[in-house]
XYZ file of N, CA and C in Angstrom:
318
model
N 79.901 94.219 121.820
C 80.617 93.244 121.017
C 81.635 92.557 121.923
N 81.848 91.197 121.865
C 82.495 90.554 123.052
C 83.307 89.653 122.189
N 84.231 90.035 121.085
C 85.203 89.250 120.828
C 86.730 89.307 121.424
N 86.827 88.277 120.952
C 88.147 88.119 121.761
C 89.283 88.347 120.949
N 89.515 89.410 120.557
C 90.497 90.069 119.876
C 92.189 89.337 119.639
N 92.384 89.048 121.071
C 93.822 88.888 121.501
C 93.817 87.376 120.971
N 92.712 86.581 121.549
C 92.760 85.133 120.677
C 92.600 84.924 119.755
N 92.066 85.973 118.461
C 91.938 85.974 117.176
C 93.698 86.355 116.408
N 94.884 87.108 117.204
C 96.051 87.711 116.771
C 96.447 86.164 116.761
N 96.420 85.306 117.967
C 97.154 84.731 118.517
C 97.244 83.060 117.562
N 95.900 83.134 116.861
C 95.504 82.063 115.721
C 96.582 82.258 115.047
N 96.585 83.347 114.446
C 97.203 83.011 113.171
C 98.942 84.001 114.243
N 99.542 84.384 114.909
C 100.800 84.256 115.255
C 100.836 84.114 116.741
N 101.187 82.994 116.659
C 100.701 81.832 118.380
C 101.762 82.469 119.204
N 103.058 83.388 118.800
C 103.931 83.501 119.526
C 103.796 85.376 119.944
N 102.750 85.281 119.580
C 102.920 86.851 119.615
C 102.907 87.619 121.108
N 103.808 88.655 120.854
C 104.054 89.264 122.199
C 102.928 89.728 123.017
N 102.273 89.070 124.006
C 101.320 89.704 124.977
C 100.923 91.424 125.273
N 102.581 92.029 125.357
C 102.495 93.350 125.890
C 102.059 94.123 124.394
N 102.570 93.907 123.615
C 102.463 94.492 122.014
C 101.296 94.448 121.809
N 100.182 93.076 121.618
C 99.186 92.962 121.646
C 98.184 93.417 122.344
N 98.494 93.995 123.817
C 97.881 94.705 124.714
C 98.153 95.874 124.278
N 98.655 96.721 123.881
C 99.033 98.013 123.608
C 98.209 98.148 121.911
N 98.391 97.217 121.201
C 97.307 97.370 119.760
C 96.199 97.254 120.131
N 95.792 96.533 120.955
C 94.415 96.415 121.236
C 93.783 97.574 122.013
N 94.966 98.193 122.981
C 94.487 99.503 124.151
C 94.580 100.290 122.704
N 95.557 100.870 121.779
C 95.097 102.142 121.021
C 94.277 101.931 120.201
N 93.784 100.663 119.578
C 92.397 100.723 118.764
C 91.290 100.447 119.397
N 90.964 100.589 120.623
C 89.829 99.690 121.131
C 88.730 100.702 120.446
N 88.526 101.786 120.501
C 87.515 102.536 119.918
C 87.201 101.963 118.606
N 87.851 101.525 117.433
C 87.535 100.998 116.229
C 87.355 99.520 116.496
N 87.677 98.806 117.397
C 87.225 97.451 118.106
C 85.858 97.468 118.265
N 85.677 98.845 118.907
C 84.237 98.313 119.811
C 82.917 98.766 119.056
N 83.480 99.064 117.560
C 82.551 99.512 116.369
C 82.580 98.576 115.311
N 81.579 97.943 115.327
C 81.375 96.831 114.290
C 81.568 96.982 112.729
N 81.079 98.157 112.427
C 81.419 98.647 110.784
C 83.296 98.592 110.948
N 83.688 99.028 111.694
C 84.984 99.074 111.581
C 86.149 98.175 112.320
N 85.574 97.378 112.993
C 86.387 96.320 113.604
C 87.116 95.595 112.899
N 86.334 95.388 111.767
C 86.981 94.380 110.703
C 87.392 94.866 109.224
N 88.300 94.592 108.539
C 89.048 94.761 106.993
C 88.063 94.020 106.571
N 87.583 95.127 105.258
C 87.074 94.525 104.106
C 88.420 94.387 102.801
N 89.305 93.529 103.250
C 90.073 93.539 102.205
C 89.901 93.148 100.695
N 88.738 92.984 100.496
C 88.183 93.154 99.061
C 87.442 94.267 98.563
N 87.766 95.303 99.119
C 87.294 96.778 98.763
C 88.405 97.494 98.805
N 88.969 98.156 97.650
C 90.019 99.207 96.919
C 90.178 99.880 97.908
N 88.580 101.004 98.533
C 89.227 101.862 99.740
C 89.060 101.301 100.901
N 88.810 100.439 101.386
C 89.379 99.902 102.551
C 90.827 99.432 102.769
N 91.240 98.947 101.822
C 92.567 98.799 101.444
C 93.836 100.193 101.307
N 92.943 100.891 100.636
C 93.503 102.694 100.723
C 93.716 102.851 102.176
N 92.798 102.744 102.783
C 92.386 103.342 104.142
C 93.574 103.159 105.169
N 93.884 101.337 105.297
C 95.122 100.585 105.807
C 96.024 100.989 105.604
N 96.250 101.368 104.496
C 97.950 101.824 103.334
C 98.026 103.251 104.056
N 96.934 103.996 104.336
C 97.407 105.369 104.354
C 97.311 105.543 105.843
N 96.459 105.203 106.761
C 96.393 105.680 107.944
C 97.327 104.353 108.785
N 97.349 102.932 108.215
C 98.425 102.176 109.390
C 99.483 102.241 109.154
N 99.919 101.836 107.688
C 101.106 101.509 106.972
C 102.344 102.398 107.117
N 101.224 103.438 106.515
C 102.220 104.918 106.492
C 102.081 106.091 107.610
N 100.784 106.111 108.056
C 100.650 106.924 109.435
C 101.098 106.509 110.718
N 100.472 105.152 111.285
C 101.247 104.443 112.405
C 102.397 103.836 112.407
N 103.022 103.061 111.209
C 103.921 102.643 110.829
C 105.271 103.381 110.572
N 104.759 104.547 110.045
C 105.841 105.358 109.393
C 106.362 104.682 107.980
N 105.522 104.042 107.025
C 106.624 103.162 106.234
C 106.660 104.048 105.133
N 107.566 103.800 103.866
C 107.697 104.825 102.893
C 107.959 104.133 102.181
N 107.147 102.682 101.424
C 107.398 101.861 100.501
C 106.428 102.342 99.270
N 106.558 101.494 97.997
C 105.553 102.021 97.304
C 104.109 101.609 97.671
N 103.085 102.110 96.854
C 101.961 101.936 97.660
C 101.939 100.517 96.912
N 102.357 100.020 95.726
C 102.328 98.346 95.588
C 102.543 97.471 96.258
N 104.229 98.139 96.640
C 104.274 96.548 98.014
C 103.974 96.770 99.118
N 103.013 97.839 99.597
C 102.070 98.382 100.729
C 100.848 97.012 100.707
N 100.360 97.386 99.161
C 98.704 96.947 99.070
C 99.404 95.185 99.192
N 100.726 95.153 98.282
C 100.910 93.720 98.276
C 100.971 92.701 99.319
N 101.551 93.968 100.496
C 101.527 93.137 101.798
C 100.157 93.188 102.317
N 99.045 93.675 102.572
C 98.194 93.792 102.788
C 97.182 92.318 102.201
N 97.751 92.124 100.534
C 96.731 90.905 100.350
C 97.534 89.770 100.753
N 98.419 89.602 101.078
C 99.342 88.720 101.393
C 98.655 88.323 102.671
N 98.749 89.540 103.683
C 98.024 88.911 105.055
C 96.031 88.230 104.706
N 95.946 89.295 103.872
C 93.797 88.680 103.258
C 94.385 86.861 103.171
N 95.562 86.938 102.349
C 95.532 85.564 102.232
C 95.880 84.937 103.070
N 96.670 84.970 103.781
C 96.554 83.967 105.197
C 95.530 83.773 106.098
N 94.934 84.914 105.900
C 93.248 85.017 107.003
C 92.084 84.371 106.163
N 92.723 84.145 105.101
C 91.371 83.269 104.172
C 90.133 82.544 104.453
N 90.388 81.635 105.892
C 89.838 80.779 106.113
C 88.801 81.840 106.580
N 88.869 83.025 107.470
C 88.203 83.868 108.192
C 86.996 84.774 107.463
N 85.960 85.132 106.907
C 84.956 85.545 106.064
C 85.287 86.747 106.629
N 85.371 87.002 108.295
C 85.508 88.686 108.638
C 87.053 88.125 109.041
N 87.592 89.757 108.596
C 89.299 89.926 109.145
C 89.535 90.846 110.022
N 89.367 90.662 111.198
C 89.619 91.517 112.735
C 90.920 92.254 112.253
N 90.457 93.517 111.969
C 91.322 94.826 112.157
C 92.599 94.658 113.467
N 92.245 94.605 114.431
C 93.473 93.627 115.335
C 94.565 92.926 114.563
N 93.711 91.935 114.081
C 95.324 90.638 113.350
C 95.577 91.301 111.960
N 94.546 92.063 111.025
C 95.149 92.132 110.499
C 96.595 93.488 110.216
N 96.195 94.500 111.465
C 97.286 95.432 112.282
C 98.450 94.315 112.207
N 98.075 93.637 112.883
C 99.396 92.705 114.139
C 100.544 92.449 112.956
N 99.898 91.723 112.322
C 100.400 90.720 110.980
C 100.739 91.828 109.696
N 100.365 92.654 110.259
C 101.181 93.594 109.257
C 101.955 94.536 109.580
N 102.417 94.810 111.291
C 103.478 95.075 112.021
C 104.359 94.324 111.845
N 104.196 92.982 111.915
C 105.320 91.959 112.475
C 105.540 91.632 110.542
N 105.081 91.480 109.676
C 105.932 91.093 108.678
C 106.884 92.951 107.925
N 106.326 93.928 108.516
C 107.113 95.036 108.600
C 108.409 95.315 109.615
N 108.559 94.257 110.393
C 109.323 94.567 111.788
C 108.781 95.798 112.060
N 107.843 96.099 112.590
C 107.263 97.480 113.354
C 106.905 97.202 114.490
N 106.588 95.600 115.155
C 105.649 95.336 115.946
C 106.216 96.516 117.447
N 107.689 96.956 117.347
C 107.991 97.605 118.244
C 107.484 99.141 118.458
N 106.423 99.411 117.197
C 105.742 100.216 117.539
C 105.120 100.441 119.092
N 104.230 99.280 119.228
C 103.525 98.511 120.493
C 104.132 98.528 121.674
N 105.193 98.927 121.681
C 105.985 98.547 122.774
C 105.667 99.880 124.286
């Protein structure tokens, strides 16, 4: 699979930090380089579970309810709208950076 991950973050947040983005992309590359899982089916309940529990709250550390978890989650589906598949990448990125987490990456 030969997408270009870093230019897909960079669409939808043009300013985004290079090194951050290199570091999301180095700890997921294994779910990158797997097509069933590269991408959010954000119109499936447990795929949506899946995000909430293993990024949100596992990588993230966040401790919000799981509403304004899932809420942020369709919030980003909706900005990626135009996109039919949603690269697991941006939609990580974009849900670091409207968490201020992106310093996870660091």
């Amino acid at each position: 699979m030969a997408e270009d991950w870093a230019a897909d973050i960079k669409k939808y947040a043009p300013k985004a930090d290079d090194a951050v983005v290199a570091k999301l992309l180095s700890t997921y590359r294994l779910v990158l380089g797997n097509r069933d899982s590269a991408y959010v089916a954000t119109s499936d309940p447990d795929e949506v579970a899946t995000v909430r529990k293993n990024f949100l709250k596992g990588k993230l550390g966040l401790t919000q309810d799981d509403a304004v978890l899932d809420a942020a989650i369709s919030e980003v589906a909706a900005r990626m709208k135009g996109d039919r598949t949603k690269s697991r990448a941006t939609v990580y990125y974009l849900l670091a950076e409207k968490f201020d987490k992106l310093d996870t990456f660091k």
